[in-house]
Short mmCIF file of C-alpha atoms in Angstrom, two decimals:
data_model
loop_
_atom_site.label_atom_id
_atom_site.label_comp_id
_atom_site.label_asym_id
_atom_site.label_seq_id
_atom_site.Cartn_x
_atom_site.Cartn_y
_atom_site.Cartn_z
CA MET W 1 -36.42 63.58 44.00
CA ARG W 2 -34.61 63.08 47.30
CA LYS W 3 -35.21 59.33 47.05
CA LYS W 4 -33.63 59.28 43.58
CA ILE W 5 -30.59 61.18 44.83
CA LYS W 6 -30.32 58.82 47.79
CA ASP W 7 -30.60 55.76 45.52
CA PHE W 8 -27.97 57.24 43.21
CA ILE W 9 -25.57 57.81 46.12
CA ILE W 10 -26.14 54.24 47.33
CA ILE W 11 -25.43 52.88 43.84
CA ILE W 12 -22.23 54.95 43.60
CA PHE W 13 -21.13 53.78 47.06
CA ILE W 14 -21.83 50.10 46.30
CA SER W 15 -20.05 50.39 42.93
CA PHE W 16 -17.04 51.99 44.60
CA LEU W 17 -17.04 49.29 47.30
CA LEU W 18 -17.16 46.54 44.65
CA LEU W 19 -14.27 48.15 42.78
CA VAL W 20 -12.22 48.28 45.98
CA ILE W 21 -12.97 44.60 46.67
CA LEU W 22 -12.07 43.71 43.07
CA GLU W 23 -8.83 45.71 43.35
CA VAL W 24 -7.85 43.81 46.51
CA ILE W 25 -8.75 40.40 45.03
CA LEU W 26 -6.79 41.12 41.84
CA GLY W 27 -3.88 42.32 43.97
CA PHE W 28 -3.72 38.96 45.76
CA PHE W 29 -4.11 37.14 42.43
CA PHE W 30 -1.29 39.03 40.68
CA GLU W 31 1.02 38.68 43.68
CA ASN W 32 0.40 34.93 43.66
CA ARG W 33 1.10 34.78 39.90
CA LYS W 34 4.26 36.82 40.41
CA PHE W 35 5.38 34.49 43.21
CA GLN W 36 4.65 31.44 41.04
CA HIS W 37 6.62 32.90 38.13
CA GLN W 38 9.49 33.66 40.49
CA SER W 39 9.39 30.11 41.91
CA ASN W 40 9.41 28.62 38.39
CA LYS W 41 12.41 30.76 37.48
CA ILE W 42 14.28 29.64 40.60
CA ASP W 43 13.47 25.97 39.89
CA ARG W 44 14.72 26.35 36.30
CA VAL W 45 17.98 27.99 37.39
CA LEU W 46 18.60 25.32 40.03
CA ALA W 47 17.86 22.61 37.44
CA SER W 48 20.83 23.87 35.42
CA ASN W 49 23.16 22.49 38.14
CA SER W 50 25.25 25.63 37.72
CA TYR W 51 25.04 26.30 41.44
CA SER W 52 25.77 24.16 44.49
CA GLU W 53 23.29 23.42 47.27
CA LYS W 54 24.84 26.08 49.48
CA ASP W 55 23.95 28.66 46.79
CA ILE W 56 20.21 27.89 46.89
CA PRO W 57 19.45 30.63 49.49
CA PHE W 58 21.34 33.13 47.32
CA ILE W 59 19.41 32.18 44.16
CA LYS W 60 16.11 32.58 46.00
CA GLN W 61 17.20 35.94 47.39
CA PHE W 62 18.49 37.09 44.00
CA TYR W 63 15.19 36.53 42.21
CA ASN W 64 13.30 37.97 45.15
CA ASP W 65 15.36 41.14 44.68
CA TYR W 66 15.24 40.95 40.87
CA HIS W 67 11.44 40.97 40.78
CA LYS W 68 11.37 43.98 43.10
CA LEU W 69 13.45 46.12 40.74
CA THR W 70 11.59 49.11 39.34
CA TYR W 71 12.28 51.42 36.43
CA GLU W 72 11.73 55.06 35.60
CA TRP W 73 11.21 56.86 32.33
CA ASP W 74 14.34 58.21 30.64
CA PRO W 75 14.02 60.48 27.58
CA PHE W 76 17.22 59.15 25.96
CA THR W 77 17.20 55.41 26.68
CA GLU W 78 13.42 54.97 27.26
CA TYR W 79 13.91 53.64 30.78
CA LYS W 80 16.53 53.15 33.48
CA LEU W 81 16.78 51.32 36.79
CA LYS W 82 15.69 53.01 39.99
CA SER W 83 17.81 52.89 43.13
CA TYR W 84 17.47 49.63 45.09
CA LYS W 85 19.13 48.08 48.13
CA GLY W 86 18.76 44.33 48.64
CA SER W 87 20.59 41.28 49.90
CA ALA W 88 21.74 40.09 46.45
CA ILE W 89 21.25 43.16 44.22
CA ASN W 90 22.16 46.78 44.88
CA ILE W 91 21.48 49.67 42.49
CA ASN W 92 22.93 53.12 43.12
CA PRO W 93 20.96 56.39 42.63
CA GLN W 94 22.41 56.71 39.10
CA GLY W 95 20.81 53.38 38.12
CA ASN W 96 24.04 51.35 38.04
CA ARG W 97 24.37 47.96 39.67
CA LYS W 98 27.00 47.82 42.38
CA THR W 99 30.46 46.80 41.19
CA ILE W 100 32.97 45.50 43.72
CA ASN W 101 36.04 47.49 42.73
CA GLU W 102 39.40 46.26 43.99
CA ASP W 103 40.71 49.84 44.00
CA THR W 104 38.55 51.98 46.25
CA ILE W 105 40.78 55.06 46.32
CA ILE W 106 40.01 57.50 43.50
CA THR W 107 43.09 58.92 41.80
CA ASP W 108 43.79 60.67 38.49
CA SER W 109 46.11 57.83 37.44
CA ARG W 110 43.45 55.12 37.51
CA TYR W 111 41.83 53.57 34.42
CA THR W 112 38.11 54.28 34.24
CA ILE W 113 36.16 51.49 32.54
CA TYR W 114 32.48 51.51 31.53
CA CYS W 115 30.71 48.19 30.84
CA PHE W 116 27.53 48.29 28.74
CA GLY W 117 25.09 45.50 27.95
CA GLY W 118 21.74 43.95 28.78
CA SER W 119 20.80 41.63 31.64
CA THR W 120 23.88 39.42 31.19
CA MET W 121 26.23 42.35 31.77
CA PHE W 122 23.90 43.54 34.54
CA GLY W 123 24.42 40.11 36.08
CA GLU W 124 21.21 38.07 36.10
CA GLY W 125 21.81 35.05 38.33
CA ALA W 126 24.95 36.54 39.90
CA ARG W 127 25.64 38.26 43.22
CA ASP W 128 27.17 41.75 43.11
CA ILE W 129 30.67 40.40 43.60
CA MET W 130 30.31 37.85 40.76
CA THR W 131 29.02 40.00 37.89
CA ILE W 132 31.24 40.43 34.83
CA PRO W 133 32.30 43.99 35.86
CA SER W 134 33.14 42.95 39.45
CA LEU W 135 35.13 39.92 38.29
CA LEU W 136 36.83 42.09 35.66
CA SER W 137 38.02 44.43 38.41
CA LYS W 138 39.44 41.49 40.35
CA LYS W 139 41.21 39.95 37.35
CA LEU W 140 42.70 43.26 36.20
CA LYS W 141 44.16 43.82 39.66
CA GLU W 142 45.61 40.30 39.69
CA LYS W 143 47.24 40.83 36.29
CA GLU W 144 48.42 44.41 36.88
CA PRO W 145 48.69 44.96 40.66
CA THR W 146 50.57 48.26 40.28
CA LYS W 147 47.82 49.85 38.16
CA LYS W 148 44.50 51.19 39.42
CA PHE W 149 41.12 50.50 37.81
CA HIS W 150 37.59 51.69 38.44
CA ILE W 151 34.69 49.95 36.70
CA THR W 152 31.05 51.03 36.34
CA ASN W 153 28.35 48.51 35.43
CA TYR W 154 26.03 50.20 32.92
CA GLY W 155 24.23 46.94 32.13
CA VAL W 156 20.42 47.20 32.19
CA PRO W 157 17.96 44.31 31.67
CA ALA W 158 16.56 44.12 28.11
CA TYR W 159 18.77 46.95 26.80
CA SER W 160 19.78 46.90 23.13
CA ARG W 161 22.96 48.26 21.55
CA SER W 162 21.14 51.45 20.48
CA GLN W 163 20.12 52.21 24.07
CA GLU W 164 23.67 51.57 25.24
CA THR W 165 25.00 54.00 22.62
CA ALA W 166 22.56 56.64 23.87
CA LEU W 167 23.58 55.92 27.48
CA LEU W 168 27.27 56.39 26.63
CA ILE W 169 26.53 59.68 24.86
CA GLU W 170 24.58 60.93 27.88
CA ALA W 171 27.47 60.05 30.20
CA LEU W 172 29.89 61.99 27.98
CA LYS W 173 27.53 64.98 27.84
CA LYS W 174 27.60 65.07 31.64
CA GLY W 175 31.38 65.41 31.55
CA LYS W 176 32.25 61.82 32.39
CA LYS W 177 35.43 60.56 30.73
CA PRO W 178 36.16 56.83 30.43
CA ASP W 179 39.49 55.37 29.35
CA ILE W 180 37.97 52.10 28.18
CA VAL W 181 34.42 51.21 27.10
CA VAL W 182 33.14 47.63 26.82
CA PHE W 183 29.99 46.63 24.91
CA TYR W 184 28.60 43.09 25.26
CA ASP W 185 25.72 42.44 22.85
CA GLY W 186 24.06 40.29 20.22
CA PHE W 187 21.14 38.57 21.92
CA ASN W 188 18.65 41.34 22.66
CA GLU W 189 19.10 42.75 19.17
CA VAL W 190 17.31 39.65 17.87
CA LEU W 191 14.68 39.16 20.56
CA LEU W 192 13.51 42.77 20.43
CA LYS W 193 12.18 42.01 16.96
CA HIS W 194 9.81 39.32 18.25
CA PRO W 195 6.35 40.24 19.67
CA ASN W 196 6.43 37.56 22.39
CA TYR W 197 9.68 38.95 23.82
CA LEU W 198 8.25 42.45 23.80
CA LYS W 199 5.10 41.23 25.57
CA ASN W 200 6.81 39.05 28.18
CA VAL W 201 9.97 41.05 28.91
CA ARG W 202 9.69 44.64 27.73
CA GLU W 203 5.99 45.14 28.58
CA PRO W 204 6.40 44.54 32.36
CA ILE W 205 9.28 47.04 32.38
CA LYS W 206 7.21 49.51 30.40
CA GLN W 207 4.26 49.20 32.79
CA SER W 208 6.46 50.19 35.73
CA TYR W 209 7.25 53.62 34.27
CA ASP W 210 4.53 54.29 31.68
CA ALA W 211 2.04 55.96 34.01
CA ILE W 212 4.71 58.26 35.43
CA LYS W 213 5.89 59.17 31.95
CA LYS W 214 2.42 60.08 30.72
CA SER W 215 1.10 61.97 33.70
CA ASN W 216 2.25 63.61 36.90
CA LYS W 217 -1.29 63.70 38.29
CA GLN W 218 -1.65 61.41 41.27
CA PHE W 219 -5.20 60.33 40.43
CA ILE W 220 -4.33 59.34 36.86
CA LEU W 221 -1.17 57.66 38.12
CA ALA W 222 -3.20 55.63 40.64
CA LEU W 223 -5.65 54.53 37.94
CA LYS W 224 -2.92 53.48 35.53
CA SER W 225 -1.09 51.60 38.29
CA SER W 226 -4.19 49.84 39.61
CA ASN W 227 -4.67 46.08 39.55
CA ILE W 228 -7.97 46.57 37.71
CA ASN W 229 -6.21 48.40 34.87
CA THR W 230 -3.55 45.68 34.78
CA GLY W 231 -6.27 43.03 34.65
CA ILE W 232 -8.01 44.78 31.75
CA LYS W 233 -4.74 44.96 29.79
CA LYS W 234 -4.00 41.28 30.43
CA LEU W 235 -7.51 40.34 29.28
CA GLN W 236 -7.05 42.42 26.12
CA ASN W 237 -3.77 40.62 25.41
CA LYS W 238 -5.47 37.25 25.91
CA LEU W 239 -8.18 38.14 23.41
CA LYS W 240 -5.65 39.25 20.80
CA HIS W 241 -4.28 36.77 18.29
CA VAL W 242 -0.77 35.86 19.44
CA GLU W 243 1.77 34.58 16.96
CA LYS W 244 3.41 31.28 17.75
CA GLU W 245 7.08 31.51 18.60
CA LYS W 246 8.40 30.64 15.16
CA TYR W 247 11.36 32.95 15.29
CA ASP W 248 12.77 32.05 11.88
CA VAL W 249 9.43 32.96 10.27
CA ILE W 250 8.83 36.25 12.09
CA ILE W 251 12.49 37.32 12.02
CA ASN W 252 13.04 36.89 8.29
CA ASP W 253 16.03 37.85 6.13
CA SER W 254 14.80 41.42 5.76
CA ILE W 255 14.64 41.90 9.54
CA LEU W 256 18.04 40.22 9.94
CA ASP W 257 19.51 42.74 7.49
CA GLU W 258 17.96 45.51 9.57
CA ILE W 259 19.51 44.07 12.76
CA ILE W 260 22.96 43.82 11.15
CA LYS W 261 22.74 47.35 9.75
CA GLY W 262 21.71 48.75 13.14
CA TYR W 263 24.46 46.89 14.99
CA ARG W 264 27.09 47.94 12.44
CA ASN W 265 25.99 51.60 12.54
CA ASN W 266 26.09 51.67 16.34
CA ILE W 267 29.68 50.45 16.21
CA LYS W 268 30.51 53.14 13.64
CA ILE W 269 28.98 55.82 15.87
CA THR W 270 30.78 54.73 19.03
CA ASP W 271 34.05 54.27 17.10
CA ALA W 272 33.80 57.88 15.94
CA ILE W 273 33.02 59.03 19.48
CA SER W 274 35.96 57.06 20.90
CA ASN W 275 38.31 58.74 18.42
CA GLN W 276 37.01 62.17 19.39
CA TYR W 277 37.12 61.55 23.15
CA ARG W 278 40.25 59.38 23.02
CA PHE W 279 39.20 56.19 24.77
CA ASN W 280 39.58 52.54 23.79
CA ILE W 281 36.48 50.58 22.90
CA PHE W 282 35.69 46.85 22.74
CA ASN W 283 32.58 45.50 21.00
CA TYR W 284 32.03 41.88 22.06
CA LEU W 285 29.63 39.60 20.19
CA GLN W 286 28.23 37.59 23.06
CA PRO W 287 27.83 33.82 23.22
CA SER W 288 24.48 32.11 23.70
CA VAL W 289 23.31 28.53 24.07
CA TYR W 290 22.90 28.55 20.26
CA THR W 291 26.64 29.10 19.74
CA LYS W 292 27.89 26.51 22.26
CA LYS W 293 29.02 23.28 20.59
CA LEU W 294 29.30 20.91 23.57
CA ARG W 295 25.91 21.39 25.19
CA THR W 296 24.78 19.56 28.31
CA GLU W 297 21.38 17.88 28.53
CA TYR W 298 19.98 20.93 30.33
CA GLU W 299 21.46 23.31 27.74
CA ASN W 300 19.91 21.24 24.95
CA LEU W 301 16.52 21.76 26.59
CA GLN W 302 17.12 25.52 26.47
CA TYR W 303 18.39 25.24 22.88
CA ASN W 304 15.16 23.60 21.69
CA LYS W 305 12.78 25.67 23.81
CA HIS W 306 12.01 28.37 21.21
CA GLU W 307 11.20 27.07 17.77
CA GLY W 308 13.36 28.54 15.03
CA LEU W 309 15.51 30.75 17.27
CA ASP W 310 18.57 28.56 16.71
CA LYS W 311 18.28 29.10 12.94
CA VAL W 312 18.00 32.86 13.42
CA PHE W 313 21.14 33.07 15.57
CA HIS W 314 23.18 30.79 13.33
CA LYS W 315 22.31 32.92 10.32
CA LEU W 316 22.81 36.25 12.12
CA TYR W 317 26.15 35.36 13.68
CA GLN W 318 27.43 33.87 10.44
CA GLN W 319 26.66 37.16 8.67
CA LEU W 320 28.07 39.34 11.46
CA THR W 321 31.33 37.42 11.69
CA THR W 322 31.87 37.59 7.92
CA ASP W 323 30.74 41.20 7.49
CA SER W 324 33.59 43.04 5.74
CA ILE W 325 33.07 46.31 7.64
CA LEU W 326 33.04 44.62 11.04
CA GLN W 327 36.01 42.44 10.12
CA ASN W 328 38.01 45.57 9.30
CA SER W 329 37.19 47.06 12.69
CA ASN W 330 39.80 46.47 15.37
CA ASN W 331 37.08 46.95 17.97
CA PHE W 332 34.74 44.13 16.94
CA ILE W 333 35.56 40.93 18.83
CA ASP W 334 33.66 37.69 18.30
CA ILE W 335 33.62 35.64 21.51
CA SER W 336 30.48 33.70 20.64
CA ASN W 337 32.44 30.43 20.68
CA CYS W 338 34.29 31.01 23.97
CA PHE W 339 32.39 28.19 25.73
CA ASP W 340 32.86 25.62 22.95
CA THR W 341 35.29 23.43 24.88
CA SER W 342 33.35 23.51 28.14
CA LYS W 343 31.41 20.36 29.00
CA GLU W 344 29.86 21.99 32.06
CA ASN W 345 26.56 23.82 32.37
CA ILE W 346 27.32 27.43 31.53
CA PHE W 347 23.87 28.71 30.60
CA ILE W 348 21.01 29.02 33.09
CA ASP W 349 18.65 29.71 30.16
CA ASN W 350 19.27 30.45 26.48
CA CYS W 351 21.42 33.55 27.07
CA HIS W 352 22.16 34.17 30.77
CA ILE W 353 25.25 32.51 32.16
CA SER W 354 26.34 31.22 35.55
CA GLU W 355 28.88 32.93 37.77
CA TYR W 356 31.45 30.50 36.37
CA GLY W 357 30.52 31.72 32.88
CA ASN W 358 30.95 35.32 34.05
CA SER W 359 34.45 34.40 35.23
CA ILE W 360 35.40 33.12 31.75
CA ILE W 361 34.02 36.24 30.02
CA SER W 362 35.75 38.61 32.45
CA GLU W 363 39.06 36.78 31.91
CA ILE W 364 38.80 37.35 28.14
CA ILE W 365 37.97 41.03 28.57
CA ALA W 366 40.74 41.51 31.14
CA ASN W 367 43.35 40.05 28.78
CA ASP W 368 42.21 42.34 25.95
CA ILE W 369 42.30 45.41 28.20
CA ILE W 370 45.77 44.60 29.54
CA GLU W 371 47.04 44.07 25.99
CA SER W 372 45.62 47.46 24.92
CA ILE W 373 47.18 49.21 27.93
CA ILE W 374 50.59 47.66 27.29
CA GLY W 375 50.27 48.48 23.58
CA ASN W 376 49.71 52.14 24.40
#
């Protein structure tokens, strides 16, 4: 009997030791894969020629920071960014990326501006000082030096318009009061309907908060966060049948109608809220590589990268820009063609834009805000 117990203990010990070794090996493997993915992303961004040679260290640092970002569960928006301090990216405890505000003194007479969007508004590929919100602050001060502005960047990677609406409502419930609210959307609304996007973009975000959401027990949390568990999930995904990226087949007319209805209803909701809380609102339909007419060779590569996605965006944007309800809204602004005359590389992939692109977008928004302020 004692021998059996001893043998059992030895088996348990060896099994545990093997699991530890496997956990360590998988840890090295996943870190190497993560590093390789990061290196490929950096190479792709540099290939766009949107940055000079002196910016190469920044790009490397940006994506080093970007891949270290973590998320936490949020009951209203599903997830939000956790605080982070890096060389290229800084996130405050509220989950907002740092905005370089020209006016640092807080006064009652300042204009409070909230900027909502996905990773483009967040500022993928841009340093803190060159995001759309930071550049907007600079341009507003240049145009109206006697007025004071304070801007908050509420952009979060992979956010949709519905999440942004929920985030605005939560801010208002906490007693925050903006004077101007900016929404910058159109791209994620489409991609969130495709399984490959959910697997490659949303799933990694979900994994970073899922264990915490489901359990506060440290042992369960450790198991769910382990490399072995990650490896099992990846193997399961490999064994599953994965649809080819034929966007125009998967995202059919019925799904497009659903996207348009959801986008339109979100605008209706936030319009009603803005009337109640008395702030101005701007809903920008964002540009993408699929809406740019004069594309560079690099941008054409991005244009043709995902089969059928160009057809989806052409059809969606054509319907959105001719929608009678949206056309009658003073708050819906189509800027999808704002890069049409540019012969330079604007896009670093099919939706994210360079710092130069951010400058163009912030100029458009600044002009609209100034016009609304003068009009009032």
